[in-house]
Short mmCIF file of C-alpha atoms in Angstrom, two decimals:
data_model
loop_
_atom_site.label_atom_id
_atom_site.label_comp_id
_atom_site.label_asym_id
_atom_site.label_seq_id
_atom_site.Cartn_x
_atom_site.Cartn_y
_atom_site.Cartn_z
CA MET A 29 32.82 -68.64 -7.66
CA ALA A 30 29.92 -67.00 -9.50
CA GLY A 31 26.59 -67.41 -7.74
CA GLU A 32 28.17 -68.83 -4.57
CA GLY A 33 26.59 -67.40 -1.41
CA MET A 34 27.95 -66.55 2.01
CA ARG A 35 27.75 -69.59 4.26
CA GLY A 36 24.43 -69.75 6.08
CA PHE A 37 22.91 -66.76 4.23
CA LEU A 38 20.57 -66.57 1.27
CA PRO A 39 22.21 -67.09 -2.15
CA PRO A 40 23.09 -63.90 -4.07
CA PHE A 41 20.29 -62.29 -6.05
CA LYS A 42 20.54 -63.49 -9.65
CA HIS A 43 21.96 -61.20 -12.34
CA PHE A 44 22.66 -58.45 -9.79
CA ALA A 45 25.94 -57.25 -11.31
CA THR A 46 24.58 -57.38 -14.85
CA SER A 47 21.53 -55.35 -13.84
CA ALA A 48 23.67 -52.81 -11.97
CA ILE A 49 25.76 -52.26 -15.09
CA HIS A 50 23.11 -52.42 -17.82
CA ALA A 51 19.57 -51.76 -16.49
CA GLY A 52 18.33 -48.38 -17.73
CA GLN A 53 21.63 -47.67 -19.46
CA GLU A 54 20.78 -48.66 -23.05
CA PRO A 55 22.94 -46.60 -25.50
CA GLU A 56 20.07 -46.59 -28.01
CA GLN A 57 18.14 -44.06 -25.90
CA TRP A 58 20.74 -41.39 -26.79
CA ARG A 59 21.12 -39.95 -30.28
CA SER A 60 24.88 -40.26 -29.84
CA GLY A 61 24.73 -43.90 -28.72
CA ALA A 62 26.71 -43.03 -25.58
CA VAL A 63 27.57 -46.13 -23.54
CA VAL A 64 27.81 -44.06 -20.35
CA PRO A 65 24.58 -42.07 -19.80
CA PRO A 66 25.33 -38.36 -20.21
CA ILE A 67 24.62 -35.68 -17.62
CA SER A 68 21.53 -33.81 -18.78
CA LEU A 69 21.74 -30.45 -17.02
CA SER A 70 18.96 -28.73 -18.93
CA THR A 71 16.05 -27.65 -16.73
CA THR A 72 13.62 -27.41 -19.64
CA PHE A 73 12.97 -29.35 -22.86
CA LYS A 74 11.73 -28.30 -26.29
CA GLN A 75 8.18 -29.33 -27.18
CA ARG A 76 7.09 -30.26 -30.70
CA ALA A 77 3.82 -28.39 -30.18
CA PRO A 78 2.05 -26.95 -27.11
CA GLY A 79 1.67 -29.84 -24.67
CA GLU A 80 3.39 -32.27 -27.05
CA HIS A 81 6.76 -33.26 -25.62
CA ALA A 82 9.21 -36.14 -26.01
CA GLY A 83 8.85 -37.40 -22.43
CA TYR A 84 10.35 -34.44 -20.59
CA GLU A 85 8.97 -30.99 -19.83
CA TYR A 86 10.78 -29.60 -16.81
CA SER A 87 13.63 -31.16 -14.85
CA ARG A 88 11.71 -31.35 -11.57
CA SER A 89 9.08 -33.62 -13.15
CA GLY A 90 11.57 -35.77 -15.03
CA ASN A 91 15.19 -35.78 -16.17
CA PRO A 92 16.98 -38.23 -18.49
CA THR A 93 19.93 -38.76 -16.14
CA ARG A 94 17.64 -39.29 -13.15
CA ASP A 95 15.54 -41.75 -15.17
CA CYS A 96 18.62 -43.91 -15.85
CA LEU A 97 19.40 -44.07 -12.15
CA GLU A 98 15.80 -44.78 -11.12
CA LYS A 99 15.49 -47.63 -13.62
CA ALA A 100 18.75 -49.21 -12.46
CA VAL A 101 17.86 -48.98 -8.77
CA ALA A 102 14.38 -50.41 -9.40
CA ALA A 103 15.99 -53.44 -11.06
CA LEU A 104 18.37 -53.96 -8.13
CA ASP A 105 15.60 -53.62 -5.54
CA GLY A 106 13.45 -56.12 -7.44
CA ALA A 107 10.93 -53.33 -7.89
CA LYS A 108 8.71 -52.05 -10.68
CA TYR A 109 9.43 -48.40 -9.89
CA CYS A 110 12.01 -46.22 -8.16
CA LEU A 111 11.97 -42.51 -7.35
CA ALA A 112 15.04 -40.46 -6.43
CA TYR A 113 15.05 -37.61 -3.89
CA SER A 114 17.52 -34.98 -2.77
CA SER A 115 18.22 -36.85 0.51
CA GLY A 116 17.06 -39.79 2.58
CA LEU A 117 15.08 -37.46 4.81
CA GLY A 118 13.56 -35.90 1.68
CA ALA A 119 12.31 -39.39 0.80
CA LEU A 120 10.88 -39.82 4.32
CA LEU A 121 9.11 -36.46 4.05
CA ASN A 122 7.48 -37.45 0.76
CA ILE A 123 6.29 -40.78 2.16
CA CYS A 124 4.74 -39.04 5.16
CA HIS A 125 2.82 -36.79 2.78
CA LEU A 126 0.85 -39.91 1.83
CA LEU A 127 -0.77 -39.55 5.26
CA LYS A 128 -3.38 -37.13 6.52
CA THR A 129 -4.14 -35.27 9.74
CA GLY A 130 -4.79 -37.63 12.64
CA ASP A 131 -3.06 -40.66 11.13
CA THR A 132 -0.69 -42.71 13.28
CA VAL A 133 2.83 -43.83 12.40
CA ILE A 134 4.47 -46.75 14.20
CA CYS A 135 8.25 -46.41 14.09
CA MET A 136 10.93 -48.84 15.25
CA ASP A 137 12.30 -47.53 18.54
CA ASP A 138 15.97 -47.63 17.49
CA VAL A 139 16.40 -45.62 14.27
CA TYR A 140 18.65 -43.10 12.58
CA GLY A 141 18.82 -39.88 14.61
CA GLY A 142 17.43 -37.81 11.73
CA THR A 143 14.41 -40.10 11.43
CA ASN A 144 13.80 -39.89 15.17
CA ARG A 145 14.12 -36.10 15.07
CA TYR A 146 11.72 -35.75 12.14
CA PHE A 147 9.04 -37.93 13.69
CA LYS A 148 9.31 -36.40 17.18
CA ARG A 149 9.90 -32.74 16.47
CA ILE A 150 8.22 -32.16 13.11
CA ALA A 151 5.68 -34.85 12.18
CA SER A 152 4.30 -35.04 15.72
CA GLU A 153 3.84 -31.28 15.78
CA ASN A 154 2.07 -31.32 12.41
CA ASN A 155 -0.94 -33.47 13.24
CA LEU A 156 0.58 -36.94 12.88
CA LYS A 157 0.73 -39.24 15.89
CA VAL A 158 4.00 -41.18 16.11
CA ILE A 159 4.67 -44.01 18.52
CA PHE A 160 7.93 -45.93 18.90
CA VAL A 161 7.86 -49.72 19.29
CA ASP A 162 10.44 -52.50 19.47
CA CYS A 163 9.51 -54.23 16.20
CA THR A 164 12.00 -57.05 16.73
CA LYS A 165 8.97 -58.48 18.55
CA PRO A 166 6.10 -58.70 16.01
CA LYS A 167 3.61 -59.12 18.88
CA CYS A 168 4.57 -55.66 20.18
CA LEU A 169 3.98 -54.26 16.70
CA GLU A 170 0.56 -55.88 16.43
CA ASP A 171 -0.46 -54.65 19.88
CA ALA A 172 0.39 -51.09 18.82
CA ILE A 173 -1.74 -51.06 15.65
CA THR A 174 -5.02 -49.11 15.89
CA PRO A 175 -7.65 -48.08 13.29
CA GLU A 176 -5.69 -44.81 12.93
CA THR A 177 -2.42 -46.56 12.02
CA LYS A 178 -1.51 -45.91 8.39
CA LEU A 179 2.29 -46.35 8.25
CA VAL A 180 4.78 -48.68 9.92
CA TRP A 181 8.41 -47.57 9.59
CA LEU A 182 11.12 -50.18 10.08
CA GLU A 183 14.88 -49.94 9.92
CA THR A 184 16.91 -53.15 9.83
CA PRO A 185 19.60 -53.45 10.95
CA THR A 186 18.90 -50.50 13.20
CA ASN A 187 21.09 -47.46 13.68
CA PRO A 188 23.21 -47.63 15.77
CA THR A 189 22.60 -50.78 17.86
CA LEU A 190 22.15 -53.09 14.85
CA LYS A 191 18.97 -54.84 15.95
CA VAL A 192 17.59 -57.03 13.18
CA ILE A 193 13.86 -57.10 12.41
CA ASP A 194 12.09 -60.03 10.77
CA ILE A 195 10.62 -58.13 7.81
CA ARG A 196 8.34 -60.93 6.63
CA ALA A 197 6.91 -61.50 10.11
CA CYS A 198 6.15 -57.78 10.43
CA ALA A 199 4.68 -57.67 6.91
CA ASP A 200 2.35 -60.53 7.80
CA VAL A 201 1.16 -58.55 10.81
CA VAL A 202 0.77 -55.23 8.99
CA HIS A 203 -1.09 -56.66 6.02
CA ARG A 204 -3.77 -58.09 8.26
CA TYR A 205 -4.89 -54.47 8.61
CA PRO A 206 -6.11 -52.95 5.30
CA GLY A 207 -4.77 -49.51 4.49
CA VAL A 208 -1.57 -49.77 6.54
CA LEU A 209 1.69 -49.33 4.62
CA LEU A 210 4.96 -51.00 5.60
CA ALA A 211 8.13 -49.04 4.78
CA VAL A 212 11.62 -50.40 5.40
CA ASP A 213 14.77 -48.27 5.55
CA ASN A 214 17.37 -50.44 3.77
CA SER A 215 20.28 -47.98 4.02
CA PHE A 216 22.54 -50.20 6.14
CA MET A 217 22.16 -53.17 3.80
CA SER A 218 21.72 -51.95 0.21
CA SER A 219 19.87 -54.04 -2.34
CA TYR A 220 22.91 -56.33 -2.66
CA PHE A 221 22.30 -57.89 0.74
CA GLN A 222 18.57 -57.34 1.34
CA ARG A 223 15.39 -56.77 -0.69
CA PRO A 224 12.56 -55.64 1.61
CA LEU A 225 9.92 -55.69 -1.16
CA SER A 226 10.45 -59.42 -1.71
CA LEU A 227 9.87 -59.91 2.03
CA GLY A 228 6.50 -58.16 2.00
CA ALA A 229 7.30 -54.47 2.44
CA ASP A 230 5.25 -51.95 0.45
CA ILE A 231 8.03 -49.36 0.30
CA CYS A 232 11.81 -49.75 0.28
CA VAL A 233 13.68 -46.60 1.33
CA THR A 234 17.42 -46.13 0.98
CA SER A 235 19.78 -43.30 1.75
CA ALA A 236 21.87 -43.55 -1.41
CA THR A 237 24.37 -41.29 0.35
CA LYS A 238 25.60 -44.47 2.01
CA TYR A 239 26.44 -47.79 0.32
CA ILE A 240 24.54 -47.26 -2.94
CA ASN A 241 26.72 -44.34 -4.03
CA GLY A 242 29.57 -45.58 -1.88
CA HIS A 243 31.97 -42.67 -2.32
CA SER A 244 30.83 -40.12 0.30
CA ASP A 245 30.25 -37.42 -2.30
CA VAL A 246 26.50 -37.54 -2.97
CA LEU A 247 23.46 -36.72 -0.83
CA MET A 248 20.40 -38.65 -2.06
CA GLY A 249 17.39 -40.77 -1.10
CA LEU A 250 15.68 -43.54 -3.07
CA VAL A 251 12.21 -45.07 -2.81
CA SER A 252 11.24 -48.30 -4.59
CA VAL A 253 7.72 -49.74 -4.88
CA ASN A 254 5.78 -52.31 -6.90
CA ARG A 255 2.24 -50.99 -6.58
CA ASP A 256 1.07 -48.78 -9.46
CA ASP A 257 -1.18 -46.64 -7.25
CA LEU A 258 1.58 -46.03 -4.71
CA TYR A 259 4.02 -45.05 -7.43
CA GLU A 260 1.56 -42.57 -8.96
CA ARG A 261 0.94 -40.90 -5.61
CA LEU A 262 4.66 -40.71 -4.79
CA LYS A 263 5.52 -39.47 -8.28
CA PHE A 264 3.02 -36.64 -7.87
CA LEU A 265 4.53 -35.75 -4.50
CA GLN A 266 8.07 -35.88 -5.90
CA TYR A 267 7.06 -33.35 -8.54
CA SER A 268 4.91 -31.20 -6.26
CA LEU A 269 7.25 -31.04 -3.25
CA GLY A 270 10.34 -30.67 -5.41
CA ALA A 271 12.88 -32.58 -3.31
CA VAL A 272 14.69 -33.98 -6.35
CA PRO A 273 18.42 -34.64 -6.77
CA SER A 274 20.57 -32.80 -9.29
CA PRO A 275 21.45 -34.52 -12.59
CA PHE A 276 25.13 -34.45 -11.60
CA ASP A 277 24.40 -36.29 -8.35
CA CYS A 278 22.31 -38.82 -10.29
CA PHE A 279 25.25 -39.37 -12.64
CA LEU A 280 27.63 -39.96 -9.72
CA CYS A 281 25.23 -42.32 -7.96
CA ASN A 282 24.57 -44.23 -11.18
CA ARG A 283 28.32 -44.66 -11.54
CA GLY A 284 28.63 -45.84 -7.93
CA LEU A 285 26.03 -48.56 -8.59
CA LYS A 286 28.34 -50.22 -11.10
CA THR A 287 30.71 -51.41 -8.38
CA LEU A 288 28.15 -52.00 -5.61
CA HIS A 289 28.40 -55.79 -5.81
CA ILE A 290 32.19 -55.68 -5.61
CA ARG A 291 32.28 -53.19 -2.75
CA MET A 292 29.68 -54.93 -0.61
CA LYS A 293 31.57 -58.24 -0.67
CA LEU A 294 34.68 -56.52 0.71
CA HIS A 295 32.66 -54.51 3.24
CA PHE A 296 31.34 -57.84 4.55
CA GLN A 297 34.78 -59.44 4.58
CA ASN A 298 36.41 -56.53 6.41
CA GLY A 299 33.43 -55.97 8.71
CA LEU A 300 33.42 -59.58 9.84
CA ALA A 301 37.18 -59.52 10.41
CA VAL A 302 36.89 -56.35 12.51
CA ALA A 303 33.96 -57.78 14.51
CA LYS A 304 35.84 -60.99 15.29
CA PHE A 305 38.96 -59.04 16.26
CA LEU A 306 37.07 -56.72 18.60
CA GLU A 307 35.15 -59.60 20.16
CA SER A 308 38.44 -61.03 21.44
CA HIS A 309 40.04 -57.71 22.46
CA PRO A 310 40.67 -57.17 26.20
CA HIS A 311 39.54 -53.52 26.10
CA VAL A 312 36.18 -54.27 24.45
CA GLU A 313 33.10 -54.98 26.56
CA LYS A 314 30.72 -56.20 23.84
CA VAL A 315 30.49 -56.40 20.05
CA ILE A 316 27.26 -56.13 18.06
CA TYR A 317 27.50 -57.42 14.50
CA PRO A 318 24.66 -59.27 12.72
CA GLY A 319 27.19 -61.51 10.96
CA LEU A 320 28.38 -63.04 14.25
CA PRO A 321 26.62 -66.04 15.85
CA SER A 322 26.63 -64.03 19.10
CA HIS A 323 24.11 -61.57 17.65
CA PRO A 324 20.62 -62.19 19.10
CA GLN A 325 18.96 -62.06 15.67
CA TYR A 326 21.72 -63.88 13.76
CA GLU A 327 19.28 -66.49 12.42
CA VAL A 328 16.85 -63.81 11.22
CA MET A 329 19.73 -62.12 9.40
CA GLN A 330 20.65 -65.36 7.64
CA LYS A 331 17.02 -66.06 6.75
CA GLN A 332 16.36 -62.76 4.95
CA CYS A 333 19.76 -61.52 3.74
CA THR A 334 22.53 -62.60 1.38
CA GLY A 335 25.25 -61.22 3.68
CA CYS A 336 26.17 -58.41 6.07
CA PRO A 337 27.47 -54.86 5.55
CA GLY A 338 30.50 -53.24 7.15
CA MET A 339 28.62 -51.72 10.09
CA VAL A 340 30.05 -52.79 13.46
CA THR A 341 28.98 -51.42 16.84
CA PHE A 342 30.79 -52.11 20.10
CA TYR A 343 31.08 -51.00 23.70
CA VAL A 344 34.54 -50.06 24.86
CA LYS A 345 35.39 -50.82 28.48
CA GLY A 346 35.79 -47.91 30.89
CA ASN A 347 33.93 -44.63 30.43
CA ILE A 348 33.46 -41.73 28.03
CA LYS A 349 37.08 -40.66 28.49
CA ASN A 350 38.28 -44.03 27.22
CA ALA A 351 35.80 -43.91 24.31
CA SER A 352 36.93 -40.40 23.34
CA ALA A 353 40.61 -41.32 23.66
CA PHE A 354 40.06 -44.31 21.39
CA LEU A 355 38.41 -42.16 18.73
CA LYS A 356 41.10 -39.48 18.93
CA ASN A 357 43.90 -42.02 18.48
CA LEU A 358 42.57 -43.63 15.31
CA LYS A 359 44.72 -43.12 12.23
CA VAL A 360 43.22 -45.22 9.41
CA PHE A 361 39.64 -44.82 10.60
CA THR A 362 38.38 -41.23 10.33
CA LEU A 363 36.31 -39.67 13.12
CA ALA A 364 33.25 -38.58 11.14
CA GLU A 365 29.51 -39.09 10.74
CA SER A 366 27.83 -41.01 7.90
CA LEU A 367 28.73 -44.46 6.61
CA GLY A 368 28.91 -46.76 3.61
CA GLY A 369 31.79 -45.11 1.76
CA TYR A 370 35.01 -46.80 0.66
CA GLU A 371 36.80 -45.17 3.61
CA SER A 372 36.52 -46.45 7.18
CA LEU A 373 34.75 -44.15 9.65
CA ALA A 374 34.24 -44.18 13.41
CA GLU A 375 31.82 -42.13 15.48
CA HIS A 376 30.32 -41.69 18.94
CA PRO A 377 26.51 -41.94 18.48
CA ALA A 378 25.54 -40.38 21.85
CA ILE A 379 27.51 -37.22 21.03
CA MET A 380 27.27 -37.20 17.24
CA THR A 381 24.59 -38.90 15.11
CA HIS A 382 22.07 -39.48 17.93
CA ALA A 383 22.67 -36.39 20.06
CA SER A 384 19.12 -35.19 19.26
CA VAL A 385 17.63 -38.29 20.94
CA PRO A 386 16.82 -37.47 24.62
CA GLU A 387 19.37 -38.91 27.04
CA GLU A 388 16.89 -41.17 28.84
CA GLU A 389 15.78 -42.70 25.57
CA ARG A 390 19.38 -43.16 24.45
CA ARG A 391 20.17 -45.08 27.61
CA ALA A 392 17.07 -47.25 27.25
CA LEU A 393 18.14 -48.10 23.69
CA GLY A 394 21.70 -48.89 24.74
CA ILE A 395 23.22 -45.76 23.19
CA THR A 396 25.59 -45.14 26.08
CA ASP A 397 28.74 -43.05 26.47
CA THR A 398 30.91 -46.09 25.67
CA LEU A 399 29.11 -47.10 22.46
CA ILE A 400 31.19 -46.76 19.26
CA ARG A 401 29.87 -47.18 15.72
CA LEU A 402 32.22 -48.20 12.92
CA SER A 403 31.64 -48.08 9.19
CA VAL A 404 34.30 -50.50 8.00
CA GLY A 405 35.62 -49.53 4.58
CA LEU A 406 37.70 -51.14 1.86
CA GLU A 407 41.23 -50.69 3.19
CA ASP A 408 43.57 -53.62 3.80
CA GLU A 409 42.28 -55.79 6.62
CA GLU A 410 45.59 -55.90 8.47
CA ASP A 411 45.81 -52.10 8.53
CA LEU A 412 42.29 -51.78 9.91
CA LEU A 413 42.92 -54.28 12.70
CA ALA A 414 46.27 -52.73 13.58
CA ASP A 415 44.68 -49.27 13.78
CA LEU A 416 41.91 -50.45 16.07
CA ASP A 417 44.38 -52.27 18.29
CA GLN A 418 46.75 -49.33 18.72
CA ALA A 419 43.87 -46.89 19.38
CA LEU A 420 42.32 -49.17 22.00
CA ARG A 421 45.66 -49.65 23.74
CA ALA A 422 46.32 -45.90 23.69
CA ALA A 423 42.87 -45.27 25.21
CA PHE A 424 43.87 -47.29 28.28
CA ALA A 425 47.54 -46.31 28.50
#
């Protein structure tokens, strides 16, 4: 039924599907009246007179196809502005260029391996101080803030252990300190299930490679903001650093947006079914899924989200041999990195996505040799459950 929410969660954001299909897509902006925004591959644009252009000069500073995507994403994020980048890490790099030498970044302790690697091996070696804090406890975040703190980086749910952070509680803490920005990586949720800006974040970051595009064929990052000054600074950096996506990728991502609301509902349905199935399986030690009452931050999830994605993490019983055997025996799930596409994926974080995180830190975070991360796709539920069951049984045969 239209407008009906998932039990216990926030109601769906109003007009989401209509905005996904129509925002920024007006046919009147094209001389041809094209209903589907065309791919504008030109890198340069004719000027009427020197310095007198029709809104576009050079494709790095602005492109018609990219503009359509940015306007649509801004509408879905509940934002005034959106900027697109060539990858999620490209977006992170641009945000960190808002900082200066000697500034401190507070980062959630459990984050995407690429984020961890950037902060520890690049940003920290280039005159930024980065400290990692468990931000599921706002008091720990507040205790870590100093006069040098200029950016707090959250990820919720976290990758890969799916901790959930109370965004509003953290925003209340951060905004007691003037000049500190709060950025939230929303990649695991998408704007369909969570809007960080409405919860007090200054910056919403999304790897569009994941759920937003949803087809595992585009590499892209997105940044949404409401503040005019923040947008102007980030727009300048986007142009000056040059990490912009191609018009073709923008076209594909814009197309993916049109079915986001449909896909996310099925990701939630299948993800919840998989989580419940694994929770009762004899070869599974523990299941972590924010949509289950057993999750420690289940109530936080319900308070700030309209539903849950298809990300399920679990610990298989036994050891690394059993975990590897399980992954090798999967037939419907594909052993591969990344997430958020229509296809179901499985991976071993300690060996794959989080291999760059030092072993001691991995263990402290719970990223052990028996931890498995699933990105549950859009296949038939019965086939997904049957595949998991046969692979688990084969791993212990």
